[in-house]
């Protein structure tokens, strides 16, 4: 039988898996054995069992100072300027922007713990219910997705599965982790449903993971897999299950669960699944009055001027930014009475594309803000918007890039122009890798894609605003020092 509880404690056998006890709203099983579950034909049993694993994935992805932050602030999309003592944060975000980070950064440790906490919960479930094929298949693909984030961010990470023993695993090579991810998906994708909602994995979201893995195969292993990336993307595109939303921003609205484009999303909810707080992270303090937010924003994340200006004014995606004069909900011009005397905009709150400096005295109003996700009137400090991990727009661009890199220009143009014309821009008649890179930037802003793209396109180590040329060492982040301190078998990535 079922019973409902509001708090459970998840014991994780990993020294570096933090946050082992958390609040969850879910059903759990009372008096039902693993054998009962294995023999049951009731799909609700599996839905209940996997809920704790998905809760870990929702976790802190969309919040500050974890895996989304390190992807975005290290890229040329956005920065967190230091405004006197505000956002100094020990210099972490300045180092992140300038590619001078070190292994002791708190955000690296948070990102590592987030990923391995999810892996630990998945492994616990696999150990507890080893004879439930549908559950096992889904969990193994879910674990592969987490390892995709780990291989991309940290490279040489430990592979820990349901058969692992001991609490001090050693690093695996990036190539070994790649092979583990690929096998996990290929062995289990066919056991996943070809329908269902966007909050749990299905056959197509498994192929979305595979497409992204193959797209970056040359970076991860030294061997390109462009044809495989295209084939995985085609599985999704040709399925007819998804279509580009006519309104680009419907994919990011507060009520975006009906999106025809989103493939796999994190179901954030301000009451029951908090953690997505981009409004707090990016808006100026006074913008609380614009959206009648329950809490005052933090005035942090802002986009770089050059990136903002890479959007044509006719591109509907330029509305992914909040720029210019700001007003309260009743139309009153907002004022920042603490604006710097040297700010040429004065006290009237104006988000200007130019940021006068990264540190130590950036203007409080400087920088356009992240507006891609709808900020509903009266929103709490966590939003209700579902966060899309995979959507068709990205998959179409994946096909286009993979085709272009194979010399299949016509197929590449056909794919990329679907996304481009949806944004109100004229179709390309010819296409270069640089143009495709820029198109990915415009389409995927604030979706934790830019860092990975920049590395793959050879742009990552180039200089940009307030960042000097960096070396290839910075193509992966260091293994967090806290994890090495806790586990002497872990070896630091080269160069750190």
GROMACS .gro file of C-alpha atoms in nm:
model
  496
    1UNK     CA    1   0.000   0.000   0.000
    2UNK     CA    2   0.100   0.365  -0.029
    3UNK     CA    3   0.144   0.622   0.238
    4UNK     CA    4   0.245   0.987   0.204
    5UNK     CA    5   0.527   1.147   0.398
    6UNK     CA    6   0.692   1.486   0.377
    7UNK     CA    7   1.042   1.411   0.499
    8UNK     CA    8   1.276   1.126   0.425
    9UNK     CA    9   1.646   1.081   0.494
   10UNK     CA   10   1.858   0.941   0.212
   11UNK     CA   11   2.176   0.776   0.332
   12UNK     CA   12   2.452   0.797   0.074
   13UNK     CA   13   2.765   0.581   0.093
   14UNK     CA   14   2.994   0.848  -0.053
   15UNK     CA   15   3.222   1.065   0.152
   16UNK     CA   16   3.175   1.350  -0.093
   17UNK     CA   17   2.797   1.324  -0.146
   18UNK     CA   18   2.665   1.608   0.063
   19UNK     CA   19   2.313   1.694   0.166
   20UNK     CA   20   2.203   1.339   0.246
   21UNK     CA   21   1.881   1.449   0.413
   22UNK     CA   22   1.633   1.673   0.240
   23UNK     CA   23   1.267   1.764   0.234
   24UNK     CA   24   1.065   1.581  -0.029
   25UNK     CA   25   0.697   1.550  -0.102
   26UNK     CA   26   0.643   1.201  -0.241
   27UNK     CA   27   0.478   0.869  -0.186
   28UNK     CA   28   0.677   0.584  -0.038
   29UNK     CA   29   0.606   0.215  -0.008
   30UNK     CA   30   0.502   0.056   0.318
   31UNK     CA   31   0.522  -0.321   0.355
   32UNK     CA   32   0.604  -0.383  -0.012
   33UNK     CA   33   0.910  -0.596  -0.081
   34UNK     CA   34   1.149  -0.572  -0.374
   35UNK     CA   35   1.008  -0.903  -0.498
   36UNK     CA   36   0.655  -0.759  -0.490
   37UNK     CA   37   0.769  -0.464  -0.697
   38UNK     CA   38   0.952  -0.682  -0.950
   39UNK     CA   39   0.634  -0.883  -1.010
   40UNK     CA   40   0.398  -0.584  -1.015
   41UNK     CA   41   0.244  -0.442  -1.330
   42UNK     CA   42   0.147  -0.119  -1.155
   43UNK     CA   43   0.353   0.163  -1.313
   44UNK     CA   44   0.289   0.385  -1.013
   45UNK     CA   45   0.525   0.168  -0.810
   46UNK     CA   46   0.816   0.262  -1.034
   47UNK     CA   47   0.713   0.628  -1.036
   48UNK     CA   48   0.727   0.632  -0.658
   49UNK     CA   49   1.064   0.459  -0.640
   50UNK     CA   50   1.242   0.687  -0.884
   51UNK     CA   51   1.105   1.010  -0.735
   52UNK     CA   52   1.392   1.052  -0.491
   53UNK     CA   53   1.648   1.024  -0.772
   54UNK     CA   54   1.475   1.292  -0.978
   55UNK     CA   55   1.445   1.512  -0.670
   56UNK     CA   56   1.825   1.506  -0.648
   57UNK     CA   57   1.850   1.614  -1.013
   58UNK     CA   58   1.612   1.906  -0.960
   59UNK     CA   59   1.823   1.998  -0.656
   60UNK     CA   60   2.042   2.303  -0.697
   61UNK     CA   61   2.083   2.303  -1.077
   62UNK     CA   62   1.898   2.630  -1.122
   63UNK     CA   63   2.043   2.806  -0.819
   64UNK     CA   64   2.343   3.024  -0.746
   65UNK     CA   65   2.691   2.892  -0.665
   66UNK     CA   66   2.659   2.548  -0.820
   67UNK     CA   67   2.686   2.379  -1.159
   68UNK     CA   68   2.480   2.629  -1.364
   69UNK     CA   69   2.681   2.918  -1.222
   70UNK     CA   70   3.022   2.776  -1.310
   71UNK     CA   71   2.911   2.711  -1.667
   72UNK     CA   72   2.772   3.059  -1.720
   73UNK     CA   73   3.004   3.293  -1.529
   74UNK     CA   74   3.312   3.132  -1.681
   75UNK     CA   75   3.176   3.200  -2.032
   76UNK     CA   76   3.152   3.520  -2.236
   77UNK     CA   77   2.775   3.529  -2.180
   78UNK     CA   78   2.767   3.682  -1.835
   79UNK     CA   79   2.961   3.793  -1.532
   80UNK     CA   80   2.900   3.893  -1.171
   81UNK     CA   81   3.062   4.236  -1.137
   82UNK     CA   82   3.187   4.337  -0.793
   83UNK     CA   83   3.014   4.648  -0.664
   84UNK     CA   84   3.232   4.754  -0.372
   85UNK     CA   85   3.182   4.498  -0.099
   86UNK     CA   86   2.875   4.360  -0.276
   87UNK     CA   87   2.950   4.037  -0.465
   88UNK     CA   88   3.315   4.035  -0.364
   89UNK     CA   89   3.261   3.678  -0.238
   90UNK     CA   90   3.630   3.620  -0.175
   91UNK     CA   91   3.700   3.694  -0.541
   92UNK     CA   92   3.549   3.365  -0.658
   93UNK     CA   93   3.334   3.511  -0.938
   94UNK     CA   94   3.610   3.744  -1.057
   95UNK     CA   95   3.843   3.444  -1.088
   96UNK     CA   96   3.569   3.245  -1.259
   97UNK     CA   97   3.525   3.516  -1.521
   98UNK     CA   98   3.898   3.566  -1.573
   99UNK     CA   99   3.978   3.192  -1.588
  100UNK     CA  100   4.209   3.217  -1.289
  101UNK     CA  101   4.003   2.993  -1.060
  102UNK     CA  102   4.164   2.752  -0.817
  103UNK     CA  103   4.069   2.409  -0.676
  104UNK     CA  104   3.934   2.558  -0.353
  105UNK     CA  105   3.643   2.746  -0.513
  106UNK     CA  106   3.322   2.675  -0.323
  107UNK     CA  107   3.118   2.652  -0.644
  108UNK     CA  108   3.330   2.363  -0.773
  109UNK     CA  109   3.276   2.166  -0.455
  110UNK     CA  110   2.904   2.241  -0.465
  111UNK     CA  111   2.882   2.123  -0.826
  112UNK     CA  112   3.069   1.801  -0.751
  113UNK     CA  113   2.852   1.731  -0.446
  114UNK     CA  114   2.535   1.800  -0.644
  115UNK     CA  115   2.630   1.546  -0.910
  116UNK     CA  116   2.756   1.272  -0.679
  117UNK     CA  117   2.462   1.314  -0.444
  118UNK     CA  118   2.234   1.230  -0.737
  119UNK     CA  119   2.456   0.939  -0.840
  120UNK     CA  120   2.460   0.808  -0.485
  121UNK     CA  121   2.080   0.809  -0.463
  122UNK     CA  122   2.053   0.637  -0.803
  123UNK     CA  123   2.299   0.369  -0.696
  124UNK     CA  124   2.111   0.314  -0.370
  125UNK     CA  125   1.793   0.248  -0.565
  126UNK     CA  126   1.968   0.011  -0.805
  127UNK     CA  127   2.108  -0.187  -0.512
  128UNK     CA  128   1.774  -0.195  -0.333
  129UNK     CA  129   1.565  -0.292  -0.637
  130UNK     CA  130   1.795  -0.490  -0.871
  131UNK     CA  131   1.521  -0.690  -1.040
  132UNK     CA  132   1.292  -0.418  -1.172
  133UNK     CA  133   1.404  -0.385  -1.538
  134UNK     CA  134   1.211  -0.068  -1.627
  135UNK     CA  135   1.331   0.112  -1.316
  136UNK     CA  136   1.690  -0.004  -1.363
  137UNK     CA  137   1.703   0.109  -1.725
  138UNK     CA  138   1.573   0.455  -1.646
  139UNK     CA  139   1.802   0.503  -1.350
  140UNK     CA  140   2.110   0.401  -1.548
  141UNK     CA  141   2.032   0.653  -1.821
  142UNK     CA  142   1.964   0.918  -1.557
  143UNK     CA  143   2.301   0.843  -1.401
  144UNK     CA  144   2.461   0.872  -1.746
  145UNK     CA  145   2.318   1.223  -1.780
  146UNK     CA  146   2.480   1.326  -1.452
  147UNK     CA  147   2.809   1.178  -1.569
  148UNK     CA  148   2.777   1.388  -1.886
  149UNK     CA  149   2.784   1.698  -1.664
  150UNK     CA  150   3.081   1.559  -1.473
  151UNK     CA  151   3.287   1.461  -1.778
  152UNK     CA  152   3.221   1.802  -1.929
  153UNK     CA  153   3.311   2.000  -1.617
  154UNK     CA  154   3.580   1.797  -1.441
  155UNK     CA  155   3.699   1.545  -1.701
  156UNK     CA  156   3.868   1.268  -1.506
  157UNK     CA  157   3.613   1.166  -1.245
  158UNK     CA  158   3.542   0.843  -1.055
  159UNK     CA  159   3.290   0.604  -1.205
  160UNK     CA  160   3.074   0.480  -0.919
  161UNK     CA  161   2.794   0.237  -0.994
  162UNK     CA  162   2.573   0.001  -0.797
  163UNK     CA  163   2.854  -0.256  -0.781
  164UNK     CA  164   3.120  -0.021  -0.645
  165UNK     CA  165   3.263  -0.087  -0.301
  166UNK     CA  166   3.461   0.132  -0.064
  167UNK     CA  167   3.434   0.502   0.002
  168UNK     CA  168   3.753   0.625  -0.167
  169UNK     CA  169   3.726   0.570  -0.544
  170UNK     CA  170   4.006   0.677  -0.777
  171UNK     CA  171   3.966   0.888  -1.090
  172UNK     CA  172   3.875   0.728  -1.418
  173UNK     CA  173   4.005   0.879  -1.740
  174UNK     CA  174   3.779   1.099  -1.947
  175UNK     CA  175   3.774   0.834  -2.219
  176UNK     CA  176   3.662   0.571  -1.968
  177UNK     CA  177   3.383   0.796  -1.842
  178UNK     CA  178   3.276   0.861  -2.203
  179UNK     CA  179   3.254   0.489  -2.271
  180UNK     CA  180   3.056   0.436  -1.950
  181UNK     CA  181   2.804   0.704  -2.046
  182UNK     CA  182   2.768   0.570  -2.399
  183UNK     CA  183   2.719   0.210  -2.289
  184UNK     CA  184   2.472   0.307  -2.017
  185UNK     CA  185   2.251   0.480  -2.271
  186UNK     CA  186   2.284   0.233  -2.558
  187UNK     CA  187   2.216  -0.063  -2.331
  188UNK     CA  188   1.905   0.090  -2.177
  189UNK     CA  189   1.742   0.343  -2.411
  190UNK     CA  190   1.521   0.086  -2.583
  191UNK     CA  191   1.367  -0.008  -2.249
  192UNK     CA  192   1.243   0.347  -2.196
  193UNK     CA  193   0.894   0.458  -2.304
  194UNK     CA  194   0.845   0.649  -2.627
  195UNK     CA  195   0.582   0.872  -2.473
  196UNK     CA  196   0.521   1.024  -2.132
  197UNK     CA  197   0.586   1.363  -1.986
  198UNK     CA  198   0.885   1.592  -1.980
  199UNK     CA  199   0.978   1.542  -1.616
  200UNK     CA  200   1.124   1.193  -1.649
  201UNK     CA  201   1.340   1.027  -1.910
  202UNK     CA  202   1.205   0.856  -2.218
  203UNK     CA  203   1.357   0.706  -2.532
  204UNK     CA  204   1.401   1.046  -2.694
  205UNK     CA  205   1.554   1.232  -2.403
  206UNK     CA  206   1.801   0.942  -2.376
  207UNK     CA  207   1.901   1.016  -2.736
  208UNK     CA  208   1.930   1.386  -2.652
  209UNK     CA  209   2.194   1.293  -2.394
  210UNK     CA  210   2.365   1.073  -2.651
  211UNK     CA  211   2.358   1.348  -2.914
  212UNK     CA  212   2.530   1.592  -2.678
  213UNK     CA  213   2.786   1.331  -2.579
  214UNK     CA  214   2.875   1.257  -2.941
  215UNK     CA  215   2.879   1.626  -3.036
  216UNK     CA  216   3.161   1.676  -2.785
  217UNK     CA  217   3.334   1.342  -2.839
  218UNK     CA  218   3.642   1.497  -2.996
  219UNK     CA  219   3.690   1.717  -2.689
  220UNK     CA  220   3.631   1.430  -2.446
  221UNK     CA  221   3.822   1.151  -2.621
  222UNK     CA  222   4.019   1.297  -2.911
  223UNK     CA  223   3.801   1.118  -3.169
  224UNK     CA  224   3.518   1.299  -3.349
  225UNK     CA  225   3.175   1.133  -3.367
  226UNK     CA  226   2.987   1.379  -3.589
  227UNK     CA  227   2.788   1.115  -3.778
  228UNK     CA  228   2.678   0.956  -3.452
  229UNK     CA  229   2.572   1.295  -3.316
  230UNK     CA  230   2.364   1.359  -3.626
  231UNK     CA  231   2.204   1.014  -3.608
  232UNK     CA  232   2.109   1.059  -3.242
  233UNK     CA  233   1.959   1.400  -3.319
  234UNK     CA  234   1.763   1.253  -3.612
  235UNK     CA  235   1.601   0.998  -3.382
  236UNK     CA  236   1.438   1.289  -3.196
  237UNK     CA  237   1.371   1.515  -3.495
  238UNK     CA  238   1.216   1.240  -3.708
  239UNK     CA  239   0.999   1.105  -3.427
  240UNK     CA  240   0.733   1.370  -3.473
  241UNK     CA  241   0.698   1.391  -3.095
  242UNK     CA  242   0.831   1.747  -3.069
  243UNK     CA  243   0.800   2.067  -3.269
  244UNK     CA  244   0.948   2.414  -3.246
  245UNK     CA  245   0.721   2.643  -3.046
  246UNK     CA  246   0.604   2.934  -3.260
  247UNK     CA  247   0.666   3.162  -2.962
  248UNK     CA  248   1.029   3.115  -2.855
  249UNK     CA  249   0.962   3.241  -2.502
  250UNK     CA  250   0.680   2.997  -2.436
  251UNK     CA  251   0.954   2.745  -2.363
  252UNK     CA  252   1.065   2.953  -2.064
  253UNK     CA  253   0.739   3.097  -1.931
  254UNK     CA  254   0.606   3.035  -1.585
  255UNK     CA  255   0.352   2.792  -1.732
  256UNK     CA  256   0.581   2.617  -1.980
  257UNK     CA  257   0.476   2.259  -1.911
  258UNK     CA  258   0.275   2.263  -2.236
  259UNK     CA  259   0.575   2.348  -2.454
  260UNK     CA  260   0.585   2.137  -2.771
  261UNK     CA  261   0.960   2.188  -2.786
  262UNK     CA  262   1.092   2.101  -2.442
  263UNK     CA  263   1.211   1.740  -2.422
  264UNK     CA  264   1.330   1.705  -2.062
  265UNK     CA  265   1.272   1.967  -1.796
  266UNK     CA  266   1.332   2.019  -1.426
  267UNK     CA  267   0.990   2.083  -1.264
  268UNK     CA  268   1.067   2.369  -1.032
  269UNK     CA  269   0.788   2.486  -0.803
  270UNK     CA  270   0.814   2.777  -0.562
  271UNK     CA  271   0.637   2.581  -0.289
  272UNK     CA  272   0.739   2.217  -0.337
  273UNK     CA  273   1.056   2.217  -0.548
  274UNK     CA  274   1.244   2.541  -0.492
  275UNK     CA  275   1.591   2.620  -0.614
  276UNK     CA  276   1.545   2.806  -0.943
  277UNK     CA  277   1.607   3.167  -0.846
  278UNK     CA  278   1.743   3.345  -1.153
  279UNK     CA  279   1.523   3.650  -1.076
  280UNK     CA  280   1.704   3.691  -0.744
  281UNK     CA  281   2.041   3.630  -0.904
  282UNK     CA  282   2.021   3.885  -1.184
  283UNK     CA  283   1.778   4.170  -1.106
  284UNK     CA  284   1.869   4.499  -0.938
  285UNK     CA  285   1.734   4.543  -0.587
  286UNK     CA  286   1.479   4.800  -0.705
  287UNK     CA  287   1.341   4.567  -0.972
  288UNK     CA  288   1.150   4.396  -0.694
  289UNK     CA  289   0.886   4.662  -0.760
  290UNK     CA  290   0.869   4.580  -1.132
  291UNK     CA  291   0.757   4.223  -1.074
  292UNK     CA  292   0.614   4.259  -0.721
  293UNK     CA  293   0.863   3.996  -0.609
  294UNK     CA  294   0.820   3.863  -0.258
  295UNK     CA  295   1.193   3.907  -0.183
  296UNK     CA  296   1.444   4.170  -0.290
  297UNK     CA  297   1.678   4.056  -0.571
  298UNK     CA  298   2.057   4.037  -0.525
  299UNK     CA  299   2.180   4.247  -0.822
  300UNK     CA  300   2.441   4.001  -0.946
  301UNK     CA  301   2.449   3.829  -1.286
  302UNK     CA  302   2.471   4.055  -1.592
  303UNK     CA  303   2.547   3.984  -1.955
  304UNK     CA  304   2.858   4.107  -2.130
  305UNK     CA  305   2.812   4.400  -2.368
  306UNK     CA  306   2.979   4.228  -2.665
  307UNK     CA  307   2.760   3.921  -2.628
  308UNK     CA  308   2.444   4.132  -2.598
  309UNK     CA  309   2.541   4.330  -2.908
  310UNK     CA  310   2.588   4.009  -3.109
  311UNK     CA  311   2.207   3.993  -3.135
  312UNK     CA  312   2.044   4.179  -3.421
  313UNK     CA  313   1.775   4.419  -3.301
  314UNK     CA  314   1.524   4.230  -3.518
  315UNK     CA  315   1.608   3.898  -3.353
  316UNK     CA  316   1.321   3.815  -3.117
  317UNK     CA  317   1.570   3.636  -2.893
  318UNK     CA  318   1.724   3.971  -2.798
  319UNK     CA  319   1.432   3.996  -2.558
  320UNK     CA  320   1.620   3.734  -2.356
  321UNK     CA  321   1.782   4.039  -2.195
  322UNK     CA  322   1.634   4.311  -1.978
  323UNK     CA  323   1.781   4.643  -2.091
  324UNK     CA  324   1.714   5.013  -2.067
  325UNK     CA  325   1.495   5.221  -1.836
  326UNK     CA  326   1.317   5.029  -1.561
  327UNK     CA  327   0.975   5.093  -1.414
  328UNK     CA  328   0.764   4.965  -1.126
  329UNK     CA  329   0.454   4.756  -1.190
  330UNK     CA  330   0.239   5.071  -1.186
  331UNK     CA  331   0.455   5.244  -1.448
  332UNK     CA  332   0.652   5.467  -1.211
  333UNK     CA  333   1.014   5.523  -1.310
  334UNK     CA  334   1.239   5.336  -1.069
  335UNK     CA  335   1.522   5.517  -0.893
  336UNK     CA  336   1.835   5.385  -0.726
  337UNK     CA  337   1.907   5.640  -0.456
  338UNK     CA  338   2.239   5.469  -0.389
  339UNK     CA  339   2.360   5.495  -0.748
  340UNK     CA  340   2.721   5.602  -0.777
  341UNK     CA  341   2.775   5.970  -0.833
  342UNK     CA  342   2.996   5.884  -1.129
  343UNK     CA  343   2.729   5.673  -1.302
  344UNK     CA  344   2.629   5.876  -1.611
  345UNK     CA  345   2.271   5.743  -1.583
  346UNK     CA  346   2.231   5.892  -1.238
  347UNK     CA  347   1.967   5.760  -1.004
  348UNK     CA  348   1.696   5.660  -1.257
  349UNK     CA  349   1.738   5.283  -1.283
  350UNK     CA  350   1.871   5.195  -1.628
  351UNK     CA  351   2.028   4.866  -1.730
  352UNK     CA  352   2.308   4.967  -1.964
  353UNK     CA  353   2.487   4.717  -2.191
  354UNK     CA  354   2.826   4.862  -2.098
  355UNK     CA  355   2.973   4.754  -1.765
  356UNK     CA  356   3.227   5.010  -1.649
  357UNK     CA  357   3.452   4.750  -1.482
  358UNK     CA  358   3.442   4.399  -1.347
  359UNK     CA  359   3.585   4.504  -1.009
  360UNK     CA  360   3.612   4.658  -0.759
  361UNK     CA  361   3.358   4.933  -0.828
  362UNK     CA  362   3.119   4.827  -1.100
  363UNK     CA  363   2.813   5.049  -1.124
  364UNK     CA  364   2.506   4.906  -0.952
  365UNK     CA  365   2.300   4.950  -1.269
  366UNK     CA  366   2.561   4.831  -1.518
  367UNK     CA  367   2.492   4.536  -1.745
  368UNK     CA  368   2.179   4.404  -1.912
  369UNK     CA  369   2.010   4.133  -1.709
  370UNK     CA  370   1.891   3.779  -1.779
  371UNK     CA  371   1.528   3.796  -1.887
  372UNK     CA  372   1.489   3.476  -2.088
  373UNK     CA  373   1.273   3.315  -1.820
  374UNK     CA  374   0.946   3.481  -1.729
  375UNK     CA  375   0.934   3.647  -1.388
  376UNK     CA  376   0.573   3.610  -1.286
  377UNK     CA  377   0.415   3.893  -1.089
  378UNK     CA  378   0.438   3.821  -0.719
  379UNK     CA  379   0.691   3.541  -0.762
  380UNK     CA  380   0.867   3.398  -0.460
  381UNK     CA  381   1.247   3.374  -0.443
  382UNK     CA  382   1.217   3.043  -0.631
  383UNK     CA  383   1.035   3.042  -0.964
  384UNK     CA  384   0.766   2.808  -1.092
  385UNK     CA  385   0.918   2.786  -1.442
  386UNK     CA  386   1.032   2.442  -1.556
  387UNK     CA  387   1.397   2.452  -1.659
  388UNK     CA  388   1.462   2.282  -1.998
  389UNK     CA  389   1.763   2.053  -1.991
  390UNK     CA  390   1.699   1.950  -2.351
  391UNK     CA  391   1.473   2.105  -2.612
  392UNK     CA  392   1.423   2.059  -2.984
  393UNK     CA  393   1.583   2.392  -3.079
  394UNK     CA  394   1.917   2.268  -2.944
  395UNK     CA  395   1.876   1.926  -3.105
  396UNK     CA  396   1.814   2.084  -3.446
  397UNK     CA  397   2.129   2.295  -3.407
  398UNK     CA  398   2.317   1.980  -3.304
  399UNK     CA  399   2.211   1.815  -3.628
  400UNK     CA  400   2.311   2.125  -3.821
  401UNK     CA  401   2.656   2.141  -3.667
  402UNK     CA  402   2.722   1.771  -3.703
  403UNK     CA  403   2.615   1.787  -4.068
  404UNK     CA  404   2.828   2.095  -4.141
  405UNK     CA  405   3.136   1.934  -3.989
  406UNK     CA  406   3.084   1.638  -4.223
  407UNK     CA  407   3.062   1.868  -4.525
  408UNK     CA  408   2.685   1.826  -4.565
  409UNK     CA  409   2.616   2.194  -4.617
  410UNK     CA  410   2.261   2.164  -4.750
  411UNK     CA  411   2.148   1.956  -4.453
  412UNK     CA  412   2.321   2.197  -4.215
  413UNK     CA  413   2.151   2.500  -4.370
  414UNK     CA  414   1.810   2.334  -4.362
  415UNK     CA  415   1.847   2.258  -3.994
  416UNK     CA  416   1.995   2.587  -3.874
  417UNK     CA  417   1.751   2.797  -4.075
  418UNK     CA  418   1.456   2.637  -3.893
  419UNK     CA  419   1.582   2.786  -3.571
  420UNK     CA  420   1.695   3.113  -3.726
  421UNK     CA  421   1.370   3.192  -3.908
  422UNK     CA  422   1.169   3.110  -3.596
  423UNK     CA  423   1.360   3.400  -3.436
  424UNK     CA  424   1.247   3.634  -3.716
  425UNK     CA  425   1.584   3.639  -3.889
  426UNK     CA  426   1.647   3.583  -4.261
  427UNK     CA  427   1.764   3.238  -4.362
  428UNK     CA  428   2.132   3.180  -4.425
  429UNK     CA  429   2.229   3.108  -4.784
  430UNK     CA  430   2.576   2.994  -4.676
  431UNK     CA  431   2.704   2.882  -4.339
  432UNK     CA  432   3.040   2.883  -4.162
  433UNK     CA  433   3.134   2.733  -3.828
  434UNK     CA  434   3.173   3.082  -3.684
  435UNK     CA  435   2.819   3.173  -3.790
  436UNK     CA  436   2.687   2.851  -3.642
  437UNK     CA  437   2.869   2.917  -3.317
  438UNK     CA  438   2.711   3.261  -3.297
  439UNK     CA  439   2.369   3.117  -3.376
  440UNK     CA  440   2.405   2.865  -3.094
  441UNK     CA  441   2.494   3.153  -2.863
  442UNK     CA  442   2.181   3.344  -2.953
  443UNK     CA  443   1.957   3.039  -2.921
  444UNK     CA  444   2.105   2.885  -2.608
  445UNK     CA  445   2.180   3.190  -2.392
  446UNK     CA  446   2.149   3.113  -2.019
  447UNK     CA  447   2.095   2.740  -2.081
  448UNK     CA  448   2.442   2.631  -1.959
  449UNK     CA  449   2.562   2.560  -2.312
  450UNK     CA  450   2.807   2.839  -2.395
  451UNK     CA  451   3.113   2.708  -2.210
  452UNK     CA  452   3.088   2.366  -2.375
  453UNK     CA  453   3.029   2.525  -2.715
  454UNK     CA  454   3.323   2.765  -2.680
  455UNK     CA  455   3.560   2.479  -2.600
  456UNK     CA  456   3.435   2.270  -2.892
  457UNK     CA  457   3.463   2.562  -3.138
  458UNK     CA  458   3.811   2.663  -3.019
  459UNK     CA  459   3.695   2.997  -2.872
  460UNK     CA  460   3.735   2.922  -2.502
  461UNK     CA  461   4.091   3.040  -2.448
  462UNK     CA  462   4.059   3.361  -2.649
  463UNK     CA  463   4.055   3.694  -2.462
  464UNK     CA  464   3.730   3.880  -2.401
  465UNK     CA  465   3.618   4.166  -2.178
  466UNK     CA  466   3.818   4.160  -1.852
  467UNK     CA  467   3.968   3.820  -1.944
  468UNK     CA  468   4.311   3.754  -2.087
  469UNK     CA  469   4.411   3.464  -2.311
  470UNK     CA  470   4.389   3.142  -2.112
  471UNK     CA  471   4.557   2.806  -2.161
  472UNK     CA  472   4.412   2.465  -2.245
  473UNK     CA  473   4.449   2.369  -1.878
  474UNK     CA  474   4.134   2.575  -1.823
  475UNK     CA  475   3.931   2.356  -2.059
  476UNK     CA  476   3.831   2.151  -1.757
  477UNK     CA  477   3.779   2.262  -1.401
  478UNK     CA  478   4.001   2.129  -1.120
  479UNK     CA  479   3.890   1.844  -0.898
  480UNK     CA  480   3.764   2.030  -0.587
  481UNK     CA  481   4.030   2.041  -0.318
  482UNK     CA  482   3.779   1.943  -0.050
  483UNK     CA  483   3.720   1.616  -0.234
  484UNK     CA  484   4.091   1.543  -0.263
  485UNK     CA  485   4.134   1.616   0.106
  486UNK     CA  486   3.857   1.367   0.185
  487UNK     CA  487   3.976   1.105  -0.064
  488UNK     CA  488   4.352   1.072  -0.116
  489UNK     CA  489   4.297   0.841  -0.416
  490UNK     CA  490   4.168   1.131  -0.621
  491UNK     CA  491   4.431   1.290  -0.843
  492UNK     CA  492   4.415   1.653  -0.946
  493UNK     CA  493   4.366   1.740  -1.311
  494UNK     CA  494   4.691   1.836  -1.491
  495UNK     CA  495   4.796   2.198  -1.452
  496UNK     CA  496   4.628   2.253  -1.116
   0.00000   0.00000   0.00000
